[in-house]
Short mmCIF file of C-alpha atoms in Angstrom, two decimals:
data_model
loop_
_atom_site.label_atom_id
_atom_site.label_comp_id
_atom_site.label_asym_id
_atom_site.label_seq_id
_atom_site.Cartn_x
_atom_site.Cartn_y
_atom_site.Cartn_z
CA MET Z 1459 142.46 37.66 -29.26
CA ALA Z 1460 139.23 37.63 -30.69
CA ASN Z 1461 137.96 38.83 -33.95
CA VAL Z 1462 134.54 40.11 -33.55
CA ALA Z 1463 130.92 40.07 -36.52
CA VAL Z 1464 128.97 43.14 -36.37
CA ILE Z 1465 125.52 41.87 -37.52
CA GLY Z 1466 122.41 44.04 -37.04
CA ALA Z 1467 119.73 42.63 -34.50
CA GLN Z 1468 116.75 44.15 -36.26
CA TRP Z 1469 115.56 45.31 -39.97
CA GLY Z 1470 118.94 46.80 -40.12
CA ASP Z 1471 119.59 50.69 -40.19
CA GLU Z 1472 121.00 50.24 -36.57
CA GLY Z 1473 124.25 52.12 -36.55
CA LYS Z 1474 126.31 49.49 -37.41
CA GLY Z 1475 128.75 52.15 -39.75
CA LYS Z 1476 129.48 53.86 -36.68
CA VAL Z 1477 129.95 50.75 -34.21
CA VAL Z 1478 132.47 49.55 -36.52
CA ASP Z 1479 134.46 52.77 -37.85
CA TRP Z 1480 134.89 52.75 -33.96
CA LEU Z 1481 135.82 49.12 -33.35
CA SER Z 1482 138.10 49.81 -36.74
CA GLU Z 1483 140.47 51.83 -34.76
CA ARG Z 1484 141.49 48.44 -32.82
CA ALA Z 1485 141.10 46.05 -35.68
CA ASP Z 1486 143.26 45.84 -38.35
CA VAL Z 1487 141.30 43.58 -40.81
CA VAL Z 1488 137.49 44.72 -41.70
CA VAL Z 1489 135.78 42.47 -43.75
CA ARG Z 1490 132.20 42.58 -45.71
CA PHE Z 1491 130.61 39.36 -45.67
CA GLN Z 1492 127.52 39.47 -47.57
CA GLY Z 1493 124.36 41.86 -48.99
CA GLY Z 1494 125.37 44.16 -51.92
CA HIS Z 1495 125.16 48.08 -52.51
CA ASN Z 1496 121.01 48.62 -51.51
CA ALA Z 1497 123.02 48.59 -47.84
CA GLY Z 1498 124.69 51.48 -46.25
CA HIS Z 1499 126.41 52.76 -43.45
CA THR Z 1500 126.50 56.33 -42.80
CA LEU Z 1501 130.28 57.83 -40.89
CA VAL Z 1502 130.50 61.00 -39.15
CA ILE Z 1503 133.62 61.59 -38.70
CA GLY Z 1504 135.48 65.14 -37.12
CA GLY Z 1505 132.50 66.68 -39.18
CA VAL Z 1506 132.92 65.01 -42.52
CA THR Z 1507 130.25 62.22 -43.17
CA TYR Z 1508 131.20 59.56 -45.81
CA LYS Z 1509 128.77 57.08 -47.16
CA LEU Z 1510 129.53 53.96 -47.83
CA SER Z 1511 127.63 50.88 -49.15
CA LEU Z 1512 129.56 48.71 -50.80
CA LEU Z 1513 133.21 49.16 -49.34
CA PRO Z 1514 133.87 48.06 -45.72
CA SER Z 1515 133.97 50.82 -43.39
CA GLY Z 1516 137.22 50.08 -42.19
CA ILE Z 1517 138.26 51.70 -45.51
CA VAL Z 1518 137.94 55.50 -44.36
CA ARG Z 1519 140.47 54.83 -41.33
CA GLY Z 1520 143.18 53.31 -44.06
CA LYS Z 1521 142.71 49.53 -42.56
CA LEU Z 1522 143.47 46.46 -44.65
CA SER Z 1523 139.24 46.19 -46.07
CA ILE Z 1524 138.34 42.72 -47.96
CA ILE Z 1525 134.65 42.59 -49.35
CA GLY Z 1526 133.83 38.65 -49.39
CA ASN Z 1527 132.24 35.75 -51.55
CA GLY Z 1528 129.11 35.91 -49.49
CA LEU Z 1529 128.43 39.31 -51.08
CA VAL Z 1530 126.79 39.86 -54.70
CA LEU Z 1531 129.15 42.95 -56.30
CA ASP Z 1532 128.14 45.18 -58.88
CA PRO Z 1533 131.58 46.31 -59.88
CA TRP Z 1534 130.14 49.62 -61.64
CA ALA Z 1535 128.69 50.83 -57.98
CA LEU Z 1536 131.85 49.89 -56.70
CA LEU Z 1537 134.63 52.19 -58.56
CA GLU Z 1538 131.84 55.18 -58.56
CA GLU Z 1539 131.92 54.85 -54.76
CA ILE Z 1540 135.76 54.42 -54.52
CA GLU Z 1541 136.20 57.77 -56.71
CA LYS Z 1542 133.61 58.96 -54.70
CA LEU Z 1543 135.54 58.85 -51.60
CA ARG Z 1544 139.33 59.43 -53.33
CA GLY Z 1545 137.42 62.70 -53.68
CA GLN Z 1546 136.71 62.96 -50.23
CA GLY Z 1547 140.57 62.40 -49.63
CA VAL Z 1548 140.31 58.83 -48.74
CA THR Z 1549 143.01 56.27 -50.21
CA VAL Z 1550 141.75 53.24 -52.01
CA SER Z 1551 144.33 51.23 -53.65
CA PRO Z 1552 144.54 47.57 -54.26
CA ASP Z 1553 147.38 47.00 -51.72
CA LEU Z 1554 144.41 48.66 -49.52
CA LEU Z 1555 141.30 46.88 -50.65
CA LYS Z 1556 140.61 43.12 -51.39
CA VAL Z 1557 137.86 41.73 -53.47
CA ALA Z 1558 137.12 37.48 -53.46
CA GLU Z 1559 137.96 36.62 -56.99
CA ASN Z 1560 134.71 34.33 -56.45
CA VAL Z 1561 132.00 36.97 -55.56
CA PRO Z 1562 129.35 37.05 -57.93
CA LEU Z 1563 128.55 40.09 -59.90
CA ILE Z 1564 125.54 42.19 -60.08
CA LEU Z 1565 125.10 43.23 -64.07
CA PRO Z 1566 122.68 45.84 -65.66
CA LEU Z 1567 120.05 43.14 -66.44
CA HIS Z 1568 119.63 42.44 -62.59
CA GLY Z 1569 118.49 45.53 -61.86
CA HIS Z 1570 116.87 45.61 -64.93
CA LEU Z 1571 114.85 42.07 -63.82
CA ASP Z 1572 114.69 43.75 -60.49
CA ARG Z 1573 112.58 46.38 -60.91
CA ALA Z 1574 110.42 45.12 -64.02
CA ARG Z 1575 109.58 41.87 -61.50
CA GLU Z 1576 108.24 44.47 -58.32
CA GLU Z 1577 106.58 46.87 -61.19
CA ALA Z 1578 104.27 43.74 -62.37
CA ALA Z 1579 104.05 43.26 -58.30
CA GLY Z 1580 101.87 45.91 -57.89
CA GLY Z 1581 100.07 45.61 -54.49
CA GLY Z 1582 102.20 42.10 -53.63
CA LYS Z 1583 105.76 43.87 -54.18
CA ILE Z 1584 108.53 42.82 -51.75
CA GLY Z 1585 109.96 46.87 -51.50
CA THR Z 1586 113.65 45.78 -52.64
CA THR Z 1587 115.58 48.91 -53.68
CA GLY Z 1588 115.69 47.44 -57.29
CA ARG Z 1589 119.51 47.40 -57.58
CA GLY Z 1590 119.73 43.40 -59.26
CA ILE Z 1591 120.64 41.78 -55.55
CA GLY Z 1592 118.15 39.49 -55.16
CA PRO Z 1593 117.88 38.27 -59.37
CA ALA Z 1594 122.24 38.09 -58.95
CA TYR Z 1595 122.46 36.08 -55.56
CA GLU Z 1596 119.26 33.69 -57.84
CA ASP Z 1597 121.68 33.96 -60.72
CA LYS Z 1598 124.42 32.21 -57.99
CA VAL Z 1599 121.99 29.01 -56.16
CA ALA Z 1600 121.49 28.61 -59.82
CA ARG Z 1601 125.06 28.39 -61.05
CA ARG Z 1602 124.91 30.66 -64.25
CA ALA Z 1603 126.44 33.53 -62.16
CA ILE Z 1604 129.39 35.70 -63.78
CA ARG Z 1605 131.90 35.56 -60.64
CA LEU Z 1606 135.34 38.39 -60.79
CA CYS Z 1607 137.32 35.57 -61.77
CA ASP Z 1608 135.24 34.83 -64.90
CA LEU Z 1609 136.59 38.89 -66.10
CA ALA Z 1610 140.11 36.97 -66.38
CA ASP Z 1611 138.53 34.39 -68.79
CA ASP Z 1612 139.17 34.09 -72.42
CA ASP Z 1613 136.55 35.93 -74.18
CA ALA Z 1614 134.96 32.54 -75.75
CA SER Z 1615 134.33 31.13 -72.55
CA LEU Z 1616 132.84 34.70 -70.74
CA LYS Z 1617 130.71 35.00 -74.01
CA ALA Z 1618 129.32 31.79 -73.35
CA LYS Z 1619 128.66 32.30 -69.73
CA ILE Z 1620 126.16 35.42 -70.70
CA ALA Z 1621 124.73 33.40 -73.47
CA ASN Z 1622 123.74 31.51 -70.61
CA MET Z 1623 122.53 33.59 -68.12
CA LEU Z 1624 120.40 35.53 -70.93
CA SER Z 1625 118.96 32.03 -72.15
CA HIS Z 1626 117.13 32.66 -68.77
CA HIS Z 1627 116.99 35.95 -68.11
CA ASN Z 1628 115.28 37.11 -71.53
CA ALA Z 1629 112.78 34.69 -71.42
CA LEU Z 1630 111.49 35.96 -68.30
CA LEU Z 1631 111.79 39.33 -69.42
CA LYS Z 1632 109.53 38.89 -72.38
CA GLY Z 1633 106.97 37.14 -70.19
CA LEU Z 1634 107.22 40.99 -68.26
CA GLY Z 1635 106.96 42.37 -71.17
CA ALA Z 1636 110.01 44.32 -70.31
CA GLU Z 1637 113.17 45.02 -72.70
CA LEU Z 1638 115.79 42.27 -73.95
CA ILE Z 1639 119.08 42.29 -72.71
CA ASP Z 1640 121.91 42.25 -76.03
CA GLY Z 1641 124.13 40.22 -75.22
CA ASP Z 1642 127.11 41.33 -77.19
CA ALA Z 1643 126.71 44.81 -75.48
CA LEU Z 1644 127.19 43.54 -72.25
CA PHE Z 1645 130.49 41.44 -73.02
CA VAL Z 1646 131.36 44.94 -74.58
CA LYS Z 1647 131.11 46.27 -70.70
CA LEU Z 1648 132.32 43.97 -69.13
CA LYS Z 1649 135.90 44.13 -71.21
CA GLU Z 1650 136.03 47.66 -70.49
CA LEU Z 1651 135.64 46.73 -67.37
CA ALA Z 1652 138.14 44.53 -66.53
CA PRO Z 1653 141.03 45.81 -66.21
CA ARG Z 1654 139.44 48.39 -63.73
CA ILE Z 1655 138.54 46.24 -61.51
CA LEU Z 1656 140.60 42.50 -61.39
CA PRO Z 1657 143.03 44.50 -59.84
CA TYR Z 1658 141.36 44.46 -56.93
CA ALA Z 1659 140.80 40.65 -57.38
CA ASP Z 1660 142.55 38.15 -54.58
CA VAL Z 1661 141.85 34.75 -53.02
CA VAL Z 1662 140.48 36.23 -50.15
CA TRP Z 1663 139.84 33.13 -48.03
CA LEU Z 1664 143.32 32.19 -48.27
CA ARG Z 1665 144.28 35.15 -47.20
CA LEU Z 1666 141.96 36.26 -44.27
CA ASP Z 1667 143.45 32.37 -43.10
CA ASP Z 1668 147.27 33.48 -43.48
CA LEU Z 1669 146.04 37.05 -41.49
CA ARG Z 1670 144.64 34.61 -38.98
CA LYS Z 1671 147.51 32.71 -38.07
CA ARG Z 1672 149.25 35.82 -37.67
CA GLY Z 1673 147.47 36.91 -34.98
CA ARG Z 1674 145.67 40.09 -36.70
CA ARG Z 1675 142.24 41.58 -35.31
CA ILE Z 1676 139.76 41.03 -37.87
CA LEU Z 1677 136.49 42.23 -38.16
CA TYR Z 1678 133.35 40.79 -40.31
CA GLU Z 1679 130.87 43.48 -41.14
CA GLY Z 1680 127.38 42.22 -41.63
CA ALA Z 1681 124.67 44.72 -43.79
CA GLN Z 1682 120.96 44.90 -43.33
CA GLY Z 1683 120.04 43.03 -39.68
CA MET Z 1684 118.69 39.41 -38.92
CA LEU Z 1685 115.27 40.61 -39.42
CA LEU Z 1686 116.39 40.37 -42.78
CA ASP Z 1687 118.14 37.20 -43.11
CA ILE Z 1688 116.96 35.14 -45.59
CA ASP Z 1689 116.21 31.87 -44.15
CA HIS Z 1690 114.94 33.39 -40.45
CA GLY Z 1691 113.52 36.79 -41.39
CA THR Z 1692 110.12 38.05 -41.85
CA TYR Z 1693 110.23 36.10 -45.15
CA PRO Z 1694 108.88 37.30 -47.83
CA TYR Z 1695 109.77 40.34 -46.53
CA VAL Z 1696 113.25 39.94 -46.79
CA THR Z 1697 116.57 40.46 -48.37
CA SER Z 1698 117.76 37.57 -50.32
CA SER Z 1699 121.26 36.79 -48.03
CA ASN Z 1700 122.29 35.41 -44.94
CA THR Z 1701 122.19 38.68 -42.72
CA VAL Z 1702 122.97 36.04 -39.56
CA ALA Z 1703 126.90 36.11 -37.85
CA GLY Z 1704 126.66 32.55 -39.21
CA ASN Z 1705 127.63 33.63 -42.48
CA ALA Z 1706 130.63 35.74 -41.22
CA ALA Z 1707 132.89 32.88 -42.19
CA THR Z 1708 131.38 31.69 -44.84
CA GLY Z 1709 130.74 35.05 -46.50
CA SER Z 1710 134.34 35.38 -46.34
CA GLY Z 1711 135.92 31.56 -46.75
CA GLN Z 1712 136.41 30.79 -43.24
CA GLY Z 1713 135.36 28.39 -40.64
CA PRO Z 1714 133.16 28.86 -37.95
CA SER Z 1715 136.22 29.27 -34.94
CA ALA Z 1716 137.11 32.40 -37.60
CA VAL Z 1717 134.68 34.75 -34.60
CA GLY Z 1718 135.03 34.79 -31.66
CA TYR Z 1719 132.25 37.67 -30.83
CA VAL Z 1720 129.38 38.49 -32.22
CA LEU Z 1721 127.99 42.18 -31.58
CA GLY Z 1722 124.94 43.08 -32.29
CA ILE Z 1723 123.69 46.29 -32.99
CA CYS Z 1724 120.45 47.58 -32.24
CA LYS Z 1725 118.38 50.76 -31.39
CA ALA Z 1726 116.79 52.08 -28.22
CA TYR Z 1727 113.74 51.75 -30.47
CA THR Z 1728 112.73 49.66 -33.30
CA THR Z 1729 112.96 51.13 -37.13
CA ARG Z 1730 111.85 49.34 -40.50
CA VAL Z 1731 112.21 50.59 -44.33
CA GLY Z 1732 109.60 48.73 -46.83
CA SER Z 1733 106.96 46.36 -46.26
CA GLY Z 1734 106.45 43.15 -43.47
CA PRO Z 1735 105.44 42.67 -40.48
CA PHE Z 1736 106.14 45.83 -37.85
CA PRO Z 1737 104.54 44.64 -34.56
CA SER Z 1738 105.42 47.80 -32.36
CA GLU Z 1739 105.39 50.39 -35.78
CA LEU Z 1740 103.79 53.59 -34.17
CA PHE Z 1741 101.49 55.61 -35.84
CA ASP Z 1742 101.24 58.69 -33.73
CA ASP Z 1743 102.62 61.33 -33.11
CA VAL Z 1744 104.78 59.98 -31.33
CA GLY Z 1745 106.42 57.64 -33.92
CA LYS Z 1746 106.42 61.01 -35.80
CA THR Z 1747 108.90 62.47 -33.03
CA ILE Z 1748 111.05 59.55 -33.11
CA GLY Z 1749 111.82 59.46 -36.77
CA GLU Z 1750 112.48 62.94 -37.08
CA ARG Z 1751 114.40 63.29 -34.11
CA GLY Z 1752 116.43 60.15 -35.49
CA HIS Z 1753 117.19 61.72 -39.03
CA GLU Z 1754 115.18 57.86 -39.67
CA PHE Z 1755 115.90 58.17 -43.38
CA GLY Z 1756 117.43 55.65 -45.58
CA THR Z 1757 121.05 56.05 -46.60
CA VAL Z 1758 120.62 54.46 -49.78
CA THR Z 1759 117.13 54.86 -50.32
CA GLY Z 1760 116.24 58.07 -48.83
CA ARG Z 1761 113.47 56.06 -47.56
CA PRO Z 1762 111.82 56.94 -44.90
CA ARG Z 1763 111.34 54.23 -42.07
CA ARG Z 1764 108.95 52.84 -40.18
CA CYS Z 1765 109.44 53.87 -35.98
CA GLY Z 1766 107.65 52.27 -33.44
CA TRP Z 1767 109.07 50.92 -29.75
CA PHE Z 1768 111.23 48.58 -28.80
CA ASP Z 1769 110.35 45.03 -29.50
CA ALA Z 1770 112.31 43.20 -26.98
CA VAL Z 1771 111.20 40.10 -28.59
CA LEU Z 1772 112.63 40.26 -32.06
CA VAL Z 1773 116.05 41.40 -30.39
CA ARG Z 1774 116.10 38.28 -28.05
CA GLN Z 1775 115.61 35.88 -31.20
CA ALA Z 1776 117.86 38.00 -33.11
CA CYS Z 1777 120.54 37.27 -30.00
CA LYS Z 1778 119.71 33.75 -29.79
CA VAL Z 1779 119.33 32.76 -33.42
CA SER Z 1780 122.63 34.84 -33.91
CA GLY Z 1781 124.66 33.73 -30.75
CA ILE Z 1782 125.38 37.49 -30.21
CA HIS Z 1783 127.34 37.48 -26.94
CA GLY Z 1784 126.57 41.30 -26.35
CA LEU Z 1785 124.41 44.36 -27.41
CA ALA Z 1786 125.97 47.86 -28.96
CA LEU Z 1787 123.01 49.88 -28.35
CA THR Z 1788 122.71 53.42 -30.36
CA LYS Z 1789 120.77 56.26 -30.59
CA LEU Z 1790 120.24 56.46 -27.09
CA ASP Z 1791 119.89 60.12 -27.22
CA VAL Z 1792 116.50 60.04 -29.33
CA LEU Z 1793 114.29 58.69 -26.58
CA ASP Z 1794 115.06 61.92 -24.11
CA GLY Z 1795 112.40 63.59 -22.70
CA PHE Z 1796 109.75 61.52 -22.94
CA ASP Z 1797 107.66 60.90 -20.05
CA GLU Z 1798 107.23 57.29 -20.20
CA LEU Z 1799 108.26 54.57 -23.21
CA LYS Z 1800 107.34 51.12 -23.95
CA VAL Z 1801 108.81 47.72 -24.58
CA CYS Z 1802 107.60 44.56 -26.83
CA THR Z 1803 107.90 42.29 -24.44
CA SER Z 1804 105.27 39.59 -25.88
CA TYR Z 1805 103.06 39.25 -28.89
CA GLU Z 1806 99.07 37.83 -28.81
CA ILE Z 1807 97.73 36.02 -32.27
CA ASP Z 1808 94.38 35.29 -32.40
CA GLY Z 1809 94.17 35.18 -28.07
CA ARG Z 1810 97.76 33.36 -28.08
CA ARG Z 1811 100.63 34.68 -26.14
CA TYR Z 1812 103.66 34.40 -28.07
CA ASP Z 1813 107.13 34.82 -26.86
CA TYR Z 1814 108.92 34.73 -29.88
CA LEU Z 1815 107.67 35.77 -33.92
CA PRO Z 1816 105.91 32.47 -35.96
CA ALA Z 1817 107.30 31.91 -39.11
CA LEU Z 1818 104.31 31.93 -41.25
CA ALA Z 1819 103.68 34.93 -42.43
CA SER Z 1820 99.65 35.21 -41.81
CA LEU Z 1821 100.31 34.89 -38.13
CA GLN Z 1822 103.40 37.70 -38.50
CA ALA Z 1823 100.44 40.16 -39.72
CA LYS Z 1824 98.23 39.51 -37.08
CA ALA Z 1825 100.63 40.37 -34.34
CA LYS Z 1826 99.48 42.30 -31.17
CA PRO Z 1827 102.15 43.70 -29.38
CA VAL Z 1828 102.03 43.48 -25.32
CA TYR Z 1829 104.00 46.08 -23.86
CA GLU Z 1830 105.29 47.03 -20.14
CA THR Z 1831 105.41 50.63 -19.74
CA LEU Z 1832 108.58 52.16 -17.92
CA PRO Z 1833 109.48 55.88 -16.75
CA GLY Z 1834 111.42 58.52 -19.41
CA TRP Z 1835 113.80 60.95 -18.54
CA LYS Z 1836 113.97 64.74 -18.54
CA GLY Z 1837 117.92 65.16 -18.49
CA SER Z 1838 119.52 64.26 -22.06
CA THR Z 1839 121.73 61.70 -22.39
CA ARG Z 1840 123.08 63.41 -25.89
CA GLY Z 1841 126.94 63.01 -25.32
CA ALA Z 1842 126.93 60.82 -22.81
CA ARG Z 1843 130.19 58.99 -22.41
CA SER Z 1844 130.19 57.17 -18.92
CA TRP Z 1845 127.26 55.45 -17.03
CA ALA Z 1846 127.88 58.45 -14.66
CA GLU Z 1847 126.28 61.23 -17.23
CA LEU Z 1848 123.31 59.69 -17.91
CA PRO Z 1849 119.64 59.97 -15.97
CA ALA Z 1850 118.78 57.20 -13.17
CA GLU Z 1851 115.97 56.08 -15.55
CA ALA Z 1852 118.29 55.94 -18.91
CA VAL Z 1853 120.35 53.28 -16.55
CA LYS Z 1854 117.47 51.56 -15.73
CA TYR Z 1855 116.46 51.44 -19.27
CA ILE Z 1856 118.89 49.70 -20.23
CA ARG Z 1857 119.47 47.09 -17.34
CA HIS Z 1858 115.90 46.73 -18.11
CA LEU Z 1859 116.49 45.84 -21.81
CA GLU Z 1860 119.15 43.60 -20.93
CA GLU Z 1861 117.26 41.75 -18.75
CA LEU Z 1862 114.34 40.87 -21.53
CA VAL Z 1863 116.34 40.16 -24.38
CA GLY Z 1864 119.02 38.18 -21.85
CA VAL Z 1865 122.07 39.22 -23.64
CA PRO Z 1866 124.39 42.79 -22.18
CA VAL Z 1867 125.34 45.85 -23.35
CA ALA Z 1868 128.91 45.67 -24.71
CA LEU Z 1869 128.75 49.11 -25.34
CA PHE Z 1870 125.68 52.21 -26.15
CA SER Z 1871 126.22 55.30 -27.72
CA THR Z 1872 124.40 58.93 -27.40
CA SER Z 1873 124.90 60.60 -30.91
CA PRO Z 1874 125.99 59.97 -34.03
CA GLU Z 1875 129.67 60.98 -33.41
CA ARG Z 1876 132.07 58.30 -32.99
CA GLU Z 1877 133.90 59.62 -29.64
CA ASP Z 1878 129.69 60.21 -27.61
CA THR Z 1879 129.92 56.06 -27.40
CA VAL Z 1880 130.46 53.93 -24.07
CA LEU Z 1881 132.19 50.62 -23.50
CA VAL Z 1882 131.35 47.97 -21.31
CA GLN Z 1883 132.41 44.51 -22.69
CA ASP Z 1884 135.78 44.80 -25.16
CA PRO Z 1885 134.47 42.61 -27.41
CA PHE Z 1886 138.17 41.75 -28.86
CA ALA Z 1887 139.21 40.45 -25.56
CA ASP Z 1888 139.40 36.82 -24.94
#
């Protein structure tokens, strides 16, 4: 049977939480493999809303849930999220939740530096959440990170690691005119934290290898979206990790063969949070209507999302870079009632036609969408659970998106409720 990686095929916020929750009923294990607590998933189960940032969506279903080495982990945020879920009646224990022992930690200093740099950037800010994800990834690649396993080390070793880290960060903070970090106070915080977080530590790569050999179904859950990938996204307006499907293996300690099927999640339109290029963005009443109908506000930040027509160029690009086998199309019902719909099929930049988004930021900023107009539908798609329940124009819309993107729709959803999902192609099938 195929193990499945679920990734965002746009700029994030595509509805991965619901899709992963829907698929997790048939999985044995759910793995988060990148990002941090800057990503949010909202699940609606039996009328109860669960908001997750670090915990894999499968935890709500009682599935073995794993946080891989590809994340940067704010341990205090994780413990807070665990307690919040427990308050909603969800069991979260070291038996059900495993955290890679080699995961780098997000410390209070990372958020402090993140916010200080954004403030200093003024109009040139990237639009980060200010939660320290970027600085924590920087420490990882600079080989000065404090990892979860370091909390089990002796005091002298931990203090030496803190001192090494602060020799870099305090110099930066001083240059920004920001408050410096007290190493002794940070050491005390980490020592207090250790007995609370270490019970969840595990040799994740070894556990996953064993689970695969025993034929367990594994679902790899990505955060953000492919267009925010540090290498392949709209750089520099991206996140600090690789959001592409290839990182599902690397970010959990597995080889490339660990993933048999890649499911890309995309909305029936396009949204983006924060700064950066967005060729098909709408600034009129149509964009406002889409945002209101789709309740387009960030799960973590609460910021309103920018809204626009479906961009087939970007989704096609995401499919190629991530090797997407099938799409999960979400929020089809938001488009109910429009007389006509537009789809971006290419760009015009300085008089030249492009069927992809160039890497150069100055060209991305000048990209003008070339649209194809399709008829809308008057009937409702909300709550539909089969092709037969969709208006004919809605079926045509989905089929045309498949042609433009070059990848079939494996499933689509027509409301926030998990049951309102139509399975076309089973990702778990061999």
